[in-house]
Coordinates of C-alpha atoms in Angstrom, one line a residue:
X1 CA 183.3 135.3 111.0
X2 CA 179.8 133.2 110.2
X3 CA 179.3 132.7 106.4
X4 CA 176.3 133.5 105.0
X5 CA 175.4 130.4 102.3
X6 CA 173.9 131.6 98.6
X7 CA 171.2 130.3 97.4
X8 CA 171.4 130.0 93.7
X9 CA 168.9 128.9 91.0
X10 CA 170.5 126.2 88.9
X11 CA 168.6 126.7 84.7
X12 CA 166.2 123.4 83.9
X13 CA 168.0 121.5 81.0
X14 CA 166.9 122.2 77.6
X15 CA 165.5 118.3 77.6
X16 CA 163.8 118.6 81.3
X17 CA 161.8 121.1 80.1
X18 CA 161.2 120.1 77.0
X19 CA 159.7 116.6 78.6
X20 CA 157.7 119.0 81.3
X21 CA 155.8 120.5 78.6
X22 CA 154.6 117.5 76.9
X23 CA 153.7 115.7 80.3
X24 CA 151.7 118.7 80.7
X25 CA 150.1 118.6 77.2
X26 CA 149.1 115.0 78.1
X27 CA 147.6 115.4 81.4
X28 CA 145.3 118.3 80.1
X29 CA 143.8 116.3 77.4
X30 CA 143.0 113.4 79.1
X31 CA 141.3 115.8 81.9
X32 CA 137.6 115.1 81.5
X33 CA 135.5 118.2 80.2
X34 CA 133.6 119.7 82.5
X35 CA 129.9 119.8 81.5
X36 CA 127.0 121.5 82.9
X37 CA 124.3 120.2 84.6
X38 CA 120.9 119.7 82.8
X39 CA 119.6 121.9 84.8
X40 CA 121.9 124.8 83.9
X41 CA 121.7 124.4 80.4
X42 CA 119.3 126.7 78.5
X43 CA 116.1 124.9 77.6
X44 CA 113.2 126.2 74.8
X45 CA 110.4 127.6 77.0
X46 CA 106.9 127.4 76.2
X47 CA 105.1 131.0 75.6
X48 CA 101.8 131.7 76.7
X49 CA 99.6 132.3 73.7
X50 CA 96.1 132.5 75.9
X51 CA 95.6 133.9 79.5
X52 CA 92.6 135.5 80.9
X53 CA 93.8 138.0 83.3
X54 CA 92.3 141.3 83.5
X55 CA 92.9 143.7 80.8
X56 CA 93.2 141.1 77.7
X57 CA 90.7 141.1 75.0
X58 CA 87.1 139.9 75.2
X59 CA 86.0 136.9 73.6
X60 CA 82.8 137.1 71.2
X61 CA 80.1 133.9 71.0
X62 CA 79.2 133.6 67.7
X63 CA 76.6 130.6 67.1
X64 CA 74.1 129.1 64.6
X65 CA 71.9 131.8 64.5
X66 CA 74.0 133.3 62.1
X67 CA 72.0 130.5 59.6
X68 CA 68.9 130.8 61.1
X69 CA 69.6 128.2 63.9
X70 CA 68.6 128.5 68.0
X71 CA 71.3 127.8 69.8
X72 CA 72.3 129.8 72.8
X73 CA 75.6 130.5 74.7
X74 CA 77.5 132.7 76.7
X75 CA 81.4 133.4 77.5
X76 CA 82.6 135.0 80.9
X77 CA 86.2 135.1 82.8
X78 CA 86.3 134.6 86.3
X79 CA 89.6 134.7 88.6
X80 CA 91.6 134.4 85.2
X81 CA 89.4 131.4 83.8
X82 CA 87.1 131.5 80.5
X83 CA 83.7 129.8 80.5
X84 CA 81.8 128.8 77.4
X85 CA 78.9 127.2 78.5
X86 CA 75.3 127.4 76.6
X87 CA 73.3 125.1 74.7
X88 CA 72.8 123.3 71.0
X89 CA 69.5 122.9 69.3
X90 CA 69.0 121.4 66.1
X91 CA 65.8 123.2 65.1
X92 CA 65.9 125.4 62.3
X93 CA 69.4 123.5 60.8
X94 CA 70.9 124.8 63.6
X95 CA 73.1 122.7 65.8
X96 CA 76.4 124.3 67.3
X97 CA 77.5 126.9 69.4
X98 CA 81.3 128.7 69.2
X99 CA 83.5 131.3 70.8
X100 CA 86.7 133.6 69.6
X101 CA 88.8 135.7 70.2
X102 CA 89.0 139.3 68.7
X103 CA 92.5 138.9 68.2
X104 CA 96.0 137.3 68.8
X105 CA 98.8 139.2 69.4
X106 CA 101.9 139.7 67.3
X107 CA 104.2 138.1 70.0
X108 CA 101.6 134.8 70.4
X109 CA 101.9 135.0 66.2
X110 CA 105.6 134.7 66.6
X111 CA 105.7 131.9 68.9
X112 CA 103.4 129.6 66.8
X113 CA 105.5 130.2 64.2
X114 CA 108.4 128.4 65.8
X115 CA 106.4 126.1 67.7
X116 CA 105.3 122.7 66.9
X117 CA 102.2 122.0 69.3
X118 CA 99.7 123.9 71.3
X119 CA 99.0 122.3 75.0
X120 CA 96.0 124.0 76.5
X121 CA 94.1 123.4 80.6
X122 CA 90.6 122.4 79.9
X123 CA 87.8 121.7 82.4
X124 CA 84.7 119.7 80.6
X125 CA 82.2 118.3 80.7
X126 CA 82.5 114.9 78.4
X127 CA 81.5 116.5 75.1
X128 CA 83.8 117.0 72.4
X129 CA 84.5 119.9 71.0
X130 CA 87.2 121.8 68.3
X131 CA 90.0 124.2 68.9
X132 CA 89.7 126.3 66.0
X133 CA 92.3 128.5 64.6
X134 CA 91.8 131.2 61.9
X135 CA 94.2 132.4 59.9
X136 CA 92.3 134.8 57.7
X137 CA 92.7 132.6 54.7
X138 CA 91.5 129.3 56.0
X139 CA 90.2 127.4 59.3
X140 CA 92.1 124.9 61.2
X141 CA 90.2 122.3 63.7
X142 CA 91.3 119.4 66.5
X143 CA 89.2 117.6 68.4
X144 CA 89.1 117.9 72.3
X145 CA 87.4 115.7 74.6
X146 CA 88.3 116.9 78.2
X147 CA 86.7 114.7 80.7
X148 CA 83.8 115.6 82.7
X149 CA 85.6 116.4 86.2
X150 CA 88.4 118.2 87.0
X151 CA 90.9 119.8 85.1
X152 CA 93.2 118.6 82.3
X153 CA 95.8 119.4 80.0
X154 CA 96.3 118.2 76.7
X155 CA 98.7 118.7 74.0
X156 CA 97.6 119.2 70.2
X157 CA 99.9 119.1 67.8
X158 CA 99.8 121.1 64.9
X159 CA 99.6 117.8 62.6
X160 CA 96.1 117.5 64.3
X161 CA 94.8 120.7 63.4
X162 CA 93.4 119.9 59.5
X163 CA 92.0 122.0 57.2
X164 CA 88.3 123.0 57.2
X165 CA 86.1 124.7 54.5
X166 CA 83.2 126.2 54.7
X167 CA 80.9 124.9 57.4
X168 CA 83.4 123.0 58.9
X169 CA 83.8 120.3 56.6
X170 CA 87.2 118.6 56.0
X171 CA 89.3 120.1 53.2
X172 CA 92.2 119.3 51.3
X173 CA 95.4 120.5 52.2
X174 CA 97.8 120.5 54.9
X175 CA 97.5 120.5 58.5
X176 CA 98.0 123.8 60.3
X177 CA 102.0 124.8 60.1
X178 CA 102.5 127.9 62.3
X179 CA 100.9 130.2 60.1
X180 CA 99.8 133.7 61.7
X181 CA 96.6 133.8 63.2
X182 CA 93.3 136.4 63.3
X183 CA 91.4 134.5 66.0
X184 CA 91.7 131.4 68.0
X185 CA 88.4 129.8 68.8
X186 CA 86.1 127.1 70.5
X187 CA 83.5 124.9 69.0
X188 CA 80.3 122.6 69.5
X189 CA 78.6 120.8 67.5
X190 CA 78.1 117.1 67.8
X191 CA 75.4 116.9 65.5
X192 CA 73.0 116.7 69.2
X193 CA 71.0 118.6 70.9
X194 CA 73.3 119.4 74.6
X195 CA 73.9 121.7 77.2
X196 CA 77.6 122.5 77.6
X197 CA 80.1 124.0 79.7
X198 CA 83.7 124.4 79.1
X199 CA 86.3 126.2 81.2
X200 CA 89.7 127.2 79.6
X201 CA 92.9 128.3 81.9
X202 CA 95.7 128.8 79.5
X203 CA 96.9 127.8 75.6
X204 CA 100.8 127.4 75.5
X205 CA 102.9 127.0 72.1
X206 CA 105.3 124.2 72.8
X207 CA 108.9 124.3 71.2

């Protein structure tokens, strides 16, 4: 008669098992963490505070003949590009030329807010002129000098847009902090007489 064999589970000892664990403890904690790529981690994103695509608000001129001056210009948006192009005279105490929004919306409000620089894609012509911001209770201006061909971007940050008064002349106080704003703007006046043209493509609020 063939005999069938048992197979039969023999208990660890206490102290084997006892040693398993802590082999085990040991061999976890000197695993190396497994860290995510850069790529894959989140990043701050920049946020779009100016675009010219169909359907956003109109832009306004508004230039020294407010004060009896002569100067001329004009603002139109092509294939999602603003142009501000015109020109100074000094006749009259004139002498600049500007452009503005006729608004900024509550979500470009909140990103400037948390943001610590503007970068904005300019196409010039050589001349320098000011990004103005207006917060309803004051003016902030930087200076911009895109070169003459092709197009550039260049980053502002906010420590660079000071405190105007009235005119445009340099104030005390601090430089622009993320405050909310009524109107962004664009202005020349080098204190020449000039023809100008400036194309904008985009205003981003960097982190």
């Amino acid at each position: 008669m063939a005999k069938h064999s048992s197979n039969v589970i023999t208990p660890m000892p206490r102290i084997a098992v006892v040693r398993l664990l802590c082999a085990l403890t040991i061999a976890i904690a000197m695993t190396p963490a497994i860290v995510a790529p850069e790529a894959a981690l989140a990043k701050p994103q920049n946020v779009r505070v100016l675009s010219f695509a169909s359907g956003e608000p109109a832009w306004t001129v508004v230039n020294d003949d407010v004060m009896g001056g002569v100067s001329s210009s004009r603002v139109s948006t092509r294939a999602g590009v603003l142009t501000f192009a015109g020109r100074v005279r000094l006749e009259n105490n004139g002498g600049f030329a500007s452009t503005r929004s006729r608004s900024v919306t509550e979500r470009s409000n909140t990103a400037l807010s948390q943001g610590n620089a503007v970068r904005v894609r300019l196409r010039g012509d050589g001349s320098t002129y000011q990004l103005t911001f207006d917060t309803g209770q004051g003016w902030y201006w930087a200076s911009v000098t895109p070169p003459a061909r092709g197009w550039t971007n260049m980053t502002i940050p906010y420590s660079d847009l000071e405190p105007r008064g009235r005119f445009g002349k340099p104030s005390e106080g601090a430089s622009y902090a993320g405050q909310p704003l009524r109107a962004i703007g664009i202005l020349i006046g080098n204190g020449r007489a000039e023809q100008f043209a400036l194309s904008i493509d985009w205003l981003d609020v960097l982190p």
